[in-house]
mmCIF file of C-alpha atoms in Angstrom:
data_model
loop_
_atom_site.group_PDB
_atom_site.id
_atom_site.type_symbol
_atom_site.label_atom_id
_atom_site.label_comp_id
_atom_site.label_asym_id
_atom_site.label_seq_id
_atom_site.Cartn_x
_atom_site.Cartn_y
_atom_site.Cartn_z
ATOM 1 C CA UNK A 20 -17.857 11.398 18.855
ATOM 2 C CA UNK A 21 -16.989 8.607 16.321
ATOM 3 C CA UNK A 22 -13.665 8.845 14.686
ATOM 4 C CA UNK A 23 -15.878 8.318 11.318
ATOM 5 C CA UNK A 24 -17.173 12.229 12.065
ATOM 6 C CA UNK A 25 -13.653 13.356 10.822
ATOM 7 C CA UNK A 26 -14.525 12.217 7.416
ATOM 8 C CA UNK A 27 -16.325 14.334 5.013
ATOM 9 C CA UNK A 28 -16.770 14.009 1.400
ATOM 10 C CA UNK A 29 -14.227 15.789 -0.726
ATOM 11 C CA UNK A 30 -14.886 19.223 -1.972
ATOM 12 C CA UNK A 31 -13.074 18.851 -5.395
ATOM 13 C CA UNK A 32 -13.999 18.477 -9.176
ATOM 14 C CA UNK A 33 -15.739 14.949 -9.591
ATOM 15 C CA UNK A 34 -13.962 12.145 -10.487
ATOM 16 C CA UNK A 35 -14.556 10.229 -13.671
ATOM 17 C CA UNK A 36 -15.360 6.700 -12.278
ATOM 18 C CA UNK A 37 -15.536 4.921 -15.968
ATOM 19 C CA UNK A 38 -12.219 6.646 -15.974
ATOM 20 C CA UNK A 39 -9.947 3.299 -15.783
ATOM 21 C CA UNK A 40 -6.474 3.713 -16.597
ATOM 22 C CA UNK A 41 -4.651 0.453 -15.777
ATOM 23 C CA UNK A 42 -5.342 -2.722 -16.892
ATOM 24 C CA UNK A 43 -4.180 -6.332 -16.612
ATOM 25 C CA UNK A 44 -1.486 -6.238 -19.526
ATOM 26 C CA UNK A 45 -0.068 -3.125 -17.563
ATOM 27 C CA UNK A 46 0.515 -5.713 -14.772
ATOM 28 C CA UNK A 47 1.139 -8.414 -16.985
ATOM 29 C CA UNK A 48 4.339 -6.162 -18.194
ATOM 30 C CA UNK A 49 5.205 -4.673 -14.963
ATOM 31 C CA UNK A 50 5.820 -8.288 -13.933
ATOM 32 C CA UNK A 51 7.978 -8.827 -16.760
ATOM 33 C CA UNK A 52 10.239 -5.537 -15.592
ATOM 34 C CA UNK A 53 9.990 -6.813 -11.668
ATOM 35 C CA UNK A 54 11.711 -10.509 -12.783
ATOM 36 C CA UNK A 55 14.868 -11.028 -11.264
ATOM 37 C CA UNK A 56 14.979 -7.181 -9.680
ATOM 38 C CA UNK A 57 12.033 -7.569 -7.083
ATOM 39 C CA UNK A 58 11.854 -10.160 -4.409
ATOM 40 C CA UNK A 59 9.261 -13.015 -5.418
ATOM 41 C CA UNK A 60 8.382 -13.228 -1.806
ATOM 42 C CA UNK A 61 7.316 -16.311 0.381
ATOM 43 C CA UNK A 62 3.693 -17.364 0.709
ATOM 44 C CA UNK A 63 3.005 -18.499 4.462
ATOM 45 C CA UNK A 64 0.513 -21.186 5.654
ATOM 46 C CA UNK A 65 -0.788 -21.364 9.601
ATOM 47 C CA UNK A 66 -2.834 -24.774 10.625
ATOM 48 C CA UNK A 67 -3.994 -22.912 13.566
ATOM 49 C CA UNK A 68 -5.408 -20.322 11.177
ATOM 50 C CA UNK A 69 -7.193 -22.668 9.391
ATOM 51 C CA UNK A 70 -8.443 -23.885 12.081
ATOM 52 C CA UNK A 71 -9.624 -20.432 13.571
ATOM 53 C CA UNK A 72 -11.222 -19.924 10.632
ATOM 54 C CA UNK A 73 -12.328 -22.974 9.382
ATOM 55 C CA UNK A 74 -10.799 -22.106 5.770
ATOM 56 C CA UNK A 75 -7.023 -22.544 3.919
ATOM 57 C CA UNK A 76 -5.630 -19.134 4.210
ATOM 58 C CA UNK A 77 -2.177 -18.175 2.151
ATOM 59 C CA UNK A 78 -0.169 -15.301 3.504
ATOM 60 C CA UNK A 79 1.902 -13.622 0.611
ATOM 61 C CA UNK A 80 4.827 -11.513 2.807
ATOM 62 C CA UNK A 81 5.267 -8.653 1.435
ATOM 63 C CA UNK A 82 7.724 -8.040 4.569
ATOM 64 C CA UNK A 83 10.351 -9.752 2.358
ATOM 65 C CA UNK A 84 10.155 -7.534 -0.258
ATOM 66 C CA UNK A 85 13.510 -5.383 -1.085
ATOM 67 C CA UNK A 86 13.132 -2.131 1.217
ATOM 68 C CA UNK A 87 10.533 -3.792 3.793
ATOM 69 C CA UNK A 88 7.655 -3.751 1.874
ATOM 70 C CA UNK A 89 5.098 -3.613 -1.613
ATOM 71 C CA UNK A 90 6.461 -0.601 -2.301
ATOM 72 C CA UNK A 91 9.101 -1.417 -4.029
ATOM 73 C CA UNK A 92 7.434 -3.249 -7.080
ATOM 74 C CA UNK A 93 5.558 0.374 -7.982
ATOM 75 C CA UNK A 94 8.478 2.559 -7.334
ATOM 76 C CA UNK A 95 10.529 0.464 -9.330
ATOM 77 C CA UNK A 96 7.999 -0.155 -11.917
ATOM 78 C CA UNK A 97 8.063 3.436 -12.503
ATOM 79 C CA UNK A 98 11.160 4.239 -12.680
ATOM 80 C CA UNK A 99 11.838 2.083 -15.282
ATOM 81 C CA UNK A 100 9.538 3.494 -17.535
ATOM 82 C CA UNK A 101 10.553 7.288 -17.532
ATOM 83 C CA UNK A 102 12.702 9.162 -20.596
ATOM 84 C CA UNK A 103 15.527 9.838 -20.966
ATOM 85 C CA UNK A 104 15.047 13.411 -20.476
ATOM 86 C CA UNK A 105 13.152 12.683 -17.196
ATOM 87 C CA UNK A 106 16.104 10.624 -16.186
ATOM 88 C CA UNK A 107 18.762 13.666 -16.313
ATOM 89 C CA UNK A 108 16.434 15.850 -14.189
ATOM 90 C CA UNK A 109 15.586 13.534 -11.947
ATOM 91 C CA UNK A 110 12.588 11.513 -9.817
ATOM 92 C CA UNK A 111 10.641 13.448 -6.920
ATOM 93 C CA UNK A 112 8.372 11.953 -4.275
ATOM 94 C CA UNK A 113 6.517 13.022 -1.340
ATOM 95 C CA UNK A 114 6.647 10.337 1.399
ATOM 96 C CA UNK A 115 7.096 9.567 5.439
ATOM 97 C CA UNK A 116 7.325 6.330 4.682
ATOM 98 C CA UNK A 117 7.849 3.181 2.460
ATOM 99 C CA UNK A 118 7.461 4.589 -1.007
ATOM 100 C CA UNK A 119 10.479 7.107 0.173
ATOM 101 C CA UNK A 120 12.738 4.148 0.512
ATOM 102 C CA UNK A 121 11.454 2.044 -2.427
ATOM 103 C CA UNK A 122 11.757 4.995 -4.603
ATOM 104 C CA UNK A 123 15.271 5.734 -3.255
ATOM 105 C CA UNK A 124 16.615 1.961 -3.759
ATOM 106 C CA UNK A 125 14.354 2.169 -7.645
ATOM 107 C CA UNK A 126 16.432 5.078 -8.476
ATOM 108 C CA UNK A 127 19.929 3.886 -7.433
ATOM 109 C CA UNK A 128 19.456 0.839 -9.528
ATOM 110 C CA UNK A 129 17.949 2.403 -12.590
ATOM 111 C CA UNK A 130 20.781 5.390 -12.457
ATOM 112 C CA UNK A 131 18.512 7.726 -11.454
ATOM 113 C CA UNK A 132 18.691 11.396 -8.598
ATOM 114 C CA UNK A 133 16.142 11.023 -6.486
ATOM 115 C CA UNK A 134 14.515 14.099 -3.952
ATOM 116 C CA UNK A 135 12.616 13.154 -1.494
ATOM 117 C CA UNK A 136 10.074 15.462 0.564
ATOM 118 C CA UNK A 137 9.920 14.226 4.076
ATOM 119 C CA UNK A 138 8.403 15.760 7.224
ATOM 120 C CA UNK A 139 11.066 16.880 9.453
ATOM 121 C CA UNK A 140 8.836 14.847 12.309
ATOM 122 C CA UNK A 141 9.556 11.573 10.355
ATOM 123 C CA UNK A 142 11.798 9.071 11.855
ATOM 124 C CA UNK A 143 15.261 9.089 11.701
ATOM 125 C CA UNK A 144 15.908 5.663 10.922
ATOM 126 C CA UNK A 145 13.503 6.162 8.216
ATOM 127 C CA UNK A 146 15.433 9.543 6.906
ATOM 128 C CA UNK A 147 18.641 7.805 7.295
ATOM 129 C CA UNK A 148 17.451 4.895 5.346
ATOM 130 C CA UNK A 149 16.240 6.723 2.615
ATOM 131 C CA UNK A 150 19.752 8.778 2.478
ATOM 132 C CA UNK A 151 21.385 5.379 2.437
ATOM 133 C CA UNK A 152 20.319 4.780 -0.981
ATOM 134 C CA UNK A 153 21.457 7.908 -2.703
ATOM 135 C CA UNK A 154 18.412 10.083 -1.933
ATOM 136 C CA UNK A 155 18.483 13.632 -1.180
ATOM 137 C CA UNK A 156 16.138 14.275 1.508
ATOM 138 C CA UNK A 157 14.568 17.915 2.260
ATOM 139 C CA UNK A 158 12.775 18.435 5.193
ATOM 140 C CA UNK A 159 9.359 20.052 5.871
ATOM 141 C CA UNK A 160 7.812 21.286 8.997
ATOM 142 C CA UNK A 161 3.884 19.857 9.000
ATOM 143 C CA UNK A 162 2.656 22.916 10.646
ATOM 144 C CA UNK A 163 3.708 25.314 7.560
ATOM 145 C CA UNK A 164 3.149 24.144 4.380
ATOM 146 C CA UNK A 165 1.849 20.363 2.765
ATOM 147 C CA UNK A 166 4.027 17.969 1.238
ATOM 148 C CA UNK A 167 1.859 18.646 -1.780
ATOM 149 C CA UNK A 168 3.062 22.372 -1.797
ATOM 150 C CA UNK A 169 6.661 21.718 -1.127
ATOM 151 C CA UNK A 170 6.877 18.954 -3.972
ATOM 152 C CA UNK A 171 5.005 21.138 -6.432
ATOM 153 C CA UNK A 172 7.138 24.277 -5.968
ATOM 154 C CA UNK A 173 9.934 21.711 -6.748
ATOM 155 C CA UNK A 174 8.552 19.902 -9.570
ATOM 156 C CA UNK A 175 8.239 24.024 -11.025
ATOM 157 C CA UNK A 176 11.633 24.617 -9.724
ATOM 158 C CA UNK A 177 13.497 21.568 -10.633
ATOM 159 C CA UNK A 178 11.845 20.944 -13.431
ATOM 160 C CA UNK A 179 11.667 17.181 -11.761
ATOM 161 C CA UNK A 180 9.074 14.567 -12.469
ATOM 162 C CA UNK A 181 6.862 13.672 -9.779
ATOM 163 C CA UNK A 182 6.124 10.000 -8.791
ATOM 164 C CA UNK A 183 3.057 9.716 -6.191
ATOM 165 C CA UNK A 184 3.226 7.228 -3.848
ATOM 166 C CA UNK A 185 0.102 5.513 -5.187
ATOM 167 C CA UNK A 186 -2.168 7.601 -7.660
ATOM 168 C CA UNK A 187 -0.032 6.751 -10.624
ATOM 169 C CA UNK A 188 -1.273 4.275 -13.238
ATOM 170 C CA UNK A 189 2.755 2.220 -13.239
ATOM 171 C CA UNK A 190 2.655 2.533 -9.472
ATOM 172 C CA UNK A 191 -0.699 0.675 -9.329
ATOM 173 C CA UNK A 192 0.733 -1.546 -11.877
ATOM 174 C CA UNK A 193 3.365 -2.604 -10.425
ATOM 175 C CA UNK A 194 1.899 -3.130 -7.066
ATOM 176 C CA UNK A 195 -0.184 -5.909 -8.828
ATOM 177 C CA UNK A 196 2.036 -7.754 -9.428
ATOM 178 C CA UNK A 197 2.057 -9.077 -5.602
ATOM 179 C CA UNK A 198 -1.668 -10.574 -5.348
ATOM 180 C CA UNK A 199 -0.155 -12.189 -9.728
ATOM 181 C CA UNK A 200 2.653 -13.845 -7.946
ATOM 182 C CA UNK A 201 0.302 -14.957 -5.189
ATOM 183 C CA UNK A 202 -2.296 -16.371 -7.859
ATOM 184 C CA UNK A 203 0.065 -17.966 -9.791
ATOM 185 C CA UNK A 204 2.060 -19.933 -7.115
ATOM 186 C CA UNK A 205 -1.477 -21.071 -4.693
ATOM 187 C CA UNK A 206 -4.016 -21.372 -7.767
ATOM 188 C CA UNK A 207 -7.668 -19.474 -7.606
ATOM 189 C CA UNK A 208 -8.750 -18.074 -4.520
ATOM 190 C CA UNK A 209 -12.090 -17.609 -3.806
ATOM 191 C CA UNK A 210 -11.311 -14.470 -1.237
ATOM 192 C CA UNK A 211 -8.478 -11.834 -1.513
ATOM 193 C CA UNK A 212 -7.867 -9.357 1.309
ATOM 194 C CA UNK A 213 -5.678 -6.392 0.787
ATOM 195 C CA UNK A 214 -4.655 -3.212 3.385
ATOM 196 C CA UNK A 215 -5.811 -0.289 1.570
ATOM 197 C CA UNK A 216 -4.318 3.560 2.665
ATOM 198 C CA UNK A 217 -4.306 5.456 -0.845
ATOM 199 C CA UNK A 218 -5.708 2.113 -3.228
ATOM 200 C CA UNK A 219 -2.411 1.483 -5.355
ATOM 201 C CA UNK A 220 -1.890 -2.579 -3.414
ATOM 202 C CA UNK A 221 -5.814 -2.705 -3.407
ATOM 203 C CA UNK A 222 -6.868 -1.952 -7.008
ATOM 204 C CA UNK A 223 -3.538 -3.395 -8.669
ATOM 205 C CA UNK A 224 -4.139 -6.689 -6.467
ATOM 206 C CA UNK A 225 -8.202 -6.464 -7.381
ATOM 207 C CA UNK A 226 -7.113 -6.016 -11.277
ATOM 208 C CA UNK A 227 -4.663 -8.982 -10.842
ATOM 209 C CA UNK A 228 -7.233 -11.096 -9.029
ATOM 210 C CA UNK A 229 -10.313 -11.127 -11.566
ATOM 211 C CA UNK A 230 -7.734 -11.858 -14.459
ATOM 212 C CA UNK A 231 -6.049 -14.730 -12.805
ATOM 213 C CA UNK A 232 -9.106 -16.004 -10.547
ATOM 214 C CA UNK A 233 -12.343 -14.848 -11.540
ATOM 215 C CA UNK A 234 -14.652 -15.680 -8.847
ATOM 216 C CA UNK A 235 -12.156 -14.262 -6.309
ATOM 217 C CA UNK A 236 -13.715 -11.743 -4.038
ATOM 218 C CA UNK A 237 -11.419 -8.513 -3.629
ATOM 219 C CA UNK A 238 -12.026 -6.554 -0.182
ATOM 220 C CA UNK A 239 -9.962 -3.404 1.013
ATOM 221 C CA UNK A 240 -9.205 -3.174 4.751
ATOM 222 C CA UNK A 241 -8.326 0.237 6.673
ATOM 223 C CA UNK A 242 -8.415 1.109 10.010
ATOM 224 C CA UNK A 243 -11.675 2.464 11.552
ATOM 225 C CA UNK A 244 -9.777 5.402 12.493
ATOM 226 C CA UNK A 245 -9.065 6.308 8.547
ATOM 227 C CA UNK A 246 -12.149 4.579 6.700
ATOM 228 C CA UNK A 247 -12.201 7.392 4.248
ATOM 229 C CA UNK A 248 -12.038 4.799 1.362
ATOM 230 C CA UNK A 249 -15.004 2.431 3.333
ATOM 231 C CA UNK A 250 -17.079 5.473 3.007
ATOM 232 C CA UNK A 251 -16.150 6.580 -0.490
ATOM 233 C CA UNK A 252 -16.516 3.116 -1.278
ATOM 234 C CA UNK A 253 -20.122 2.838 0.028
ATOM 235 C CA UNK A 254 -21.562 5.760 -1.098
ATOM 236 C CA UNK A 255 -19.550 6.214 -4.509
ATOM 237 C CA UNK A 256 -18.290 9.421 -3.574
ATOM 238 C CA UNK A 257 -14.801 10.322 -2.431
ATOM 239 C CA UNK A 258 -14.660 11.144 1.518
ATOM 240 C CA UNK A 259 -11.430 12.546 3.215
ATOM 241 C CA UNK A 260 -10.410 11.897 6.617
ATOM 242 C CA UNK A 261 -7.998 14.725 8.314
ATOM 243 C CA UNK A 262 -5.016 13.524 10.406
ATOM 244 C CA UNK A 263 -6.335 10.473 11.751
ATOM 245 C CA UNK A 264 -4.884 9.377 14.177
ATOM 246 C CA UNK A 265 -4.165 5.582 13.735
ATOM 247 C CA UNK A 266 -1.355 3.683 14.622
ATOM 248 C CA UNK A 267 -1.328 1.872 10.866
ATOM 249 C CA UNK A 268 0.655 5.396 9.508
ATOM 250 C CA UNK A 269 0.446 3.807 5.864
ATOM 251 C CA UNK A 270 -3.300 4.071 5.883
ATOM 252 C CA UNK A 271 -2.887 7.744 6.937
ATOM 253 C CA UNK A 272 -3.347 8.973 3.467
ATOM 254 C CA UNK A 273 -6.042 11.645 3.076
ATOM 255 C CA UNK A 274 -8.148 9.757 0.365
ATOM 256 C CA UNK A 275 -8.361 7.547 -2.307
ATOM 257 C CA UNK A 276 -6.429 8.918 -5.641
ATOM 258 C CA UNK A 277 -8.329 10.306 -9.117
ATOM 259 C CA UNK A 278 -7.131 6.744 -10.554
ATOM 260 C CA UNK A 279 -7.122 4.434 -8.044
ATOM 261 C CA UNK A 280 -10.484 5.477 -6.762
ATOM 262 C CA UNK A 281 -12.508 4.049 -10.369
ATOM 263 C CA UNK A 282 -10.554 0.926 -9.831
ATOM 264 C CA UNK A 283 -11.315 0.311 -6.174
ATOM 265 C CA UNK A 284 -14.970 1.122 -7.079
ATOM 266 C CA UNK A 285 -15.074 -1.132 -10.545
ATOM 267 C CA UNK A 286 -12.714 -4.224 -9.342
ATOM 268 C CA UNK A 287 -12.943 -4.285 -5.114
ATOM 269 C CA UNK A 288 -16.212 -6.157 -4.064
ATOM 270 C CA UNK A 289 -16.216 -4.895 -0.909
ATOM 271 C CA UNK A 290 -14.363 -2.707 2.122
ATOM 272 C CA UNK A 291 -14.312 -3.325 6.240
ATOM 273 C CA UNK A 292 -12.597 -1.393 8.410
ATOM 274 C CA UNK A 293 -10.976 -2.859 11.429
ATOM 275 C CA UNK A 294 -9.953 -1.509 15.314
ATOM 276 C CA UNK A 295 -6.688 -0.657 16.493
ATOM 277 C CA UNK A 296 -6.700 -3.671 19.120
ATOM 278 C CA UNK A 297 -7.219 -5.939 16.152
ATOM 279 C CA UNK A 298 -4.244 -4.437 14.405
ATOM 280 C CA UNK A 299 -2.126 -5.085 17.455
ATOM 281 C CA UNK A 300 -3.498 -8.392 17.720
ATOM 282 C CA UNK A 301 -2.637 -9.311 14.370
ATOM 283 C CA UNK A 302 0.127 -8.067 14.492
ATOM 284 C CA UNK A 303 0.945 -9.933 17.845
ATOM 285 C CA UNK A 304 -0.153 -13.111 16.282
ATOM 286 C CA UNK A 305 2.177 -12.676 13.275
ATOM 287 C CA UNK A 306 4.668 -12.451 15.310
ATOM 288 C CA UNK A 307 3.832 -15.098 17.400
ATOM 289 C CA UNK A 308 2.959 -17.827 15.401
ATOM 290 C CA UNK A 309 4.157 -17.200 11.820
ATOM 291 C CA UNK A 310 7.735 -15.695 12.970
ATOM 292 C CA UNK A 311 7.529 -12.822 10.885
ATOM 293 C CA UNK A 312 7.833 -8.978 12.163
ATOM 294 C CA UNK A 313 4.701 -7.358 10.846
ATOM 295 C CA UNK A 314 4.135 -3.147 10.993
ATOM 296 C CA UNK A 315 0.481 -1.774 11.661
ATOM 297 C CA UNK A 316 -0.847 -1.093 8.001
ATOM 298 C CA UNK A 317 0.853 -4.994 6.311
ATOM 299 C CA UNK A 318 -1.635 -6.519 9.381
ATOM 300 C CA UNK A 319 -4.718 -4.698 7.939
ATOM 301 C CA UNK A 320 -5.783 -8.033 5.937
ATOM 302 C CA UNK A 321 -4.774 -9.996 8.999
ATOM 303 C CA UNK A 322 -7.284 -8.458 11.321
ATOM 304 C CA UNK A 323 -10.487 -8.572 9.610
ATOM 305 C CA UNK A 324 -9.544 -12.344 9.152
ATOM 306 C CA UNK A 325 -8.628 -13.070 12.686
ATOM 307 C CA UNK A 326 -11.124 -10.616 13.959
ATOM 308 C CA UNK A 327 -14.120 -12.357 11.907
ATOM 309 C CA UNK A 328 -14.599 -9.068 10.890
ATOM 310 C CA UNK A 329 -14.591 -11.081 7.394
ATOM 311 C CA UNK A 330 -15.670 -14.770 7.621
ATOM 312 C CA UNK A 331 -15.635 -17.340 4.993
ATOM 313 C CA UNK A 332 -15.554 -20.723 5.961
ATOM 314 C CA UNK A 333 -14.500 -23.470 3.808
ATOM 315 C CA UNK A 334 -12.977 -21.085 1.381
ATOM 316 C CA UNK A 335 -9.206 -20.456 -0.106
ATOM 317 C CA UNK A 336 -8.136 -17.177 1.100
ATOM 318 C CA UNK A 337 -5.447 -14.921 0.195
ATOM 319 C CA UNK A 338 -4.049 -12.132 2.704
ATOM 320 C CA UNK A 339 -1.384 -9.535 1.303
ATOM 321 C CA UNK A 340 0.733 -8.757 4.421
ATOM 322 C CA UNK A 341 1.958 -5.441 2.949
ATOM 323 C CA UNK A 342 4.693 -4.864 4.728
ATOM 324 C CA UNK A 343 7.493 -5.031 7.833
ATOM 325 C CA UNK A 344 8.936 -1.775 8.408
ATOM 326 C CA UNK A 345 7.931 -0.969 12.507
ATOM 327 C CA UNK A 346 10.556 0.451 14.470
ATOM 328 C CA UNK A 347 11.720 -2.125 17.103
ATOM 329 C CA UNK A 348 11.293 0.399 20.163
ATOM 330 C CA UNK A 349 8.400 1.332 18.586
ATOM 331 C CA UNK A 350 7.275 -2.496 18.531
ATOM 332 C CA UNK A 351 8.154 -3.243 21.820
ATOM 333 C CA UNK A 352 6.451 -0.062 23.066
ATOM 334 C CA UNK A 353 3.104 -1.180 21.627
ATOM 335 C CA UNK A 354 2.943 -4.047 22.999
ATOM 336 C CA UNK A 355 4.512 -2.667 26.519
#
């Protein structure tokens, strides 16, 4: 059995794919919000990579960003852009992950509560992190209930507003403003790659990227394991993969979102999926030669280059390392 079998297409209402509900000046302004809050983060350059690949490849580190990762520049993005009223009530999110932390840290500098659902199966350095920043964390056992469930029955409760980790039109925003900052400081590119999970970084970079550098190609990486958006990609219909079981946890996500799946179909030229060696390998060679920690999912863009699962010789490529938030027993234990 192929790990692909555990993807099937989505048995929900279709999705409007003209439906396209961010656009460069929503970047354009999230950028403007980001300036002097979010890290402009350091773009890396390898000789032996360009060697390897007989191209110039730029590495924009999105390891450096303020909580570990992308993140931030949505979460924050967001939360600068709610009411008043939504202010006093307070932000919600459902997350295991990076958009807990970057939603936490958004919402201590804006003056904002935050809630965070968590499973109670999530790390405790990651809960602990979270709570660090103000955050009230509530716990939910995986077996019982969704984190869907749990955050609705707040939202109804609380009377909250609810901030998705990456199906929300300032989320995808602000995550753009990454491959901007990228464009802006290397000149055009004539290849982006981006780790996809949900298809905030991915669309928000591939929206950035034909503005700034319109002959750019735009392709989404995932793990083979979780290549629900390869497949909805391919065949233009949303596919869901169930609990895969892939060591990049921020390309766990079910599916692609109701907005970021029209963007990934109308601005991404094309997706590849990658292995779980190559992640480690990429990730391994991050480390090793660039100096920089690197967790599964930011090495997503890595691998298909270093893999040749993508190859373009002679060309200016851009890789979006999305993040650097691994665990360092959990580091040292993959590569035991």
């Amino acid at each position: 059995m192929t790990h692909s079998q555990n993807i099937f297409p989505t048995k929900e209402a279709a999705i409007d794919t003209t439906a396209l509900r961010v656009a460069i000046a929503d970047v354009e302004a999230a950028a403007m919000r980001l300036a002097g809050v979010a890290n402009q983060t350091p773009v890396l350059t390898s000789r032996t990579v360009n060697q390897r690949t007989n191209s110039q490849v730029f590495f924009k580190c999105e390891n450096f960003q303020r909580t570990g990762s992308f993140k931030f520049r949505g979460a924050y993005n967001a939360l600068a852009q709610v009411s008043k009223e939504q202010r006093q009530r307070g932000i919600l999110t459902f997350s295991s992950g990076n958009h807990s932390q970057a939603i936490a840290l958004s919402g201590k500098l804006n003056g904002i509560h935050t809630t965070i659902v968590m499973p109670d199966d999530a790390p405790a350095v990651k809960q602990e992190a979270t709570r660090s920043y103000g955050a009230e964390v509530i716990l939910y056992n995986r077996l019982e209930t969704t984190r869907e469930a749990m955050a609705q029955s707040l939202v109804i409760e609380r009377q909250m507003t609810l901030i998705p980790p990456f199906d929300h039109p300032h989320v995808v925003a602000g995550q753009g403003t990454a491959a901007k900052e990228l464009i802006e400081e290397v000149g055009s590119l004539d290849l982006l790659l981006v780790p996809c999970g949900g298809g905030g970084l991915l669309s928000g970079s591939a929206i950035a990227a034909r503005s700034l550098s319109p002959k750019c190609r735009v392709i989404g990486v995932e793990p083979e394991r979780a290549m629900d958006a390869t497949c909805s990609f391919h065949t233009k219909t949303l596919h869901t993969v169930h609990n895969p079981d892939t060591i990049a946890d921020g390309a766990r996500t079910p599916n692609l979102g109701n907005i970021t799946f029209p963007l990934v179909l109308h601005y991404v030229d094309d997706m590849v999926a990658v292995s779980e060696t190559a992640i480690l390998n990429a990730m391994f060679f991050l480390w090793e030669r660039l100096k920089i920690v690197v967790e599964p999912t930011g090495a997503l863009a890595a691998a298909a280059l270093l893999e040749n699962v993508v190859t373009a010789p002679n060309a200016r490529i851009g890789v979006i390392i999305s993040g650097g938030n691994v665990d360092l027993q959990k580091f040292r234990q993959l590569f035991s």
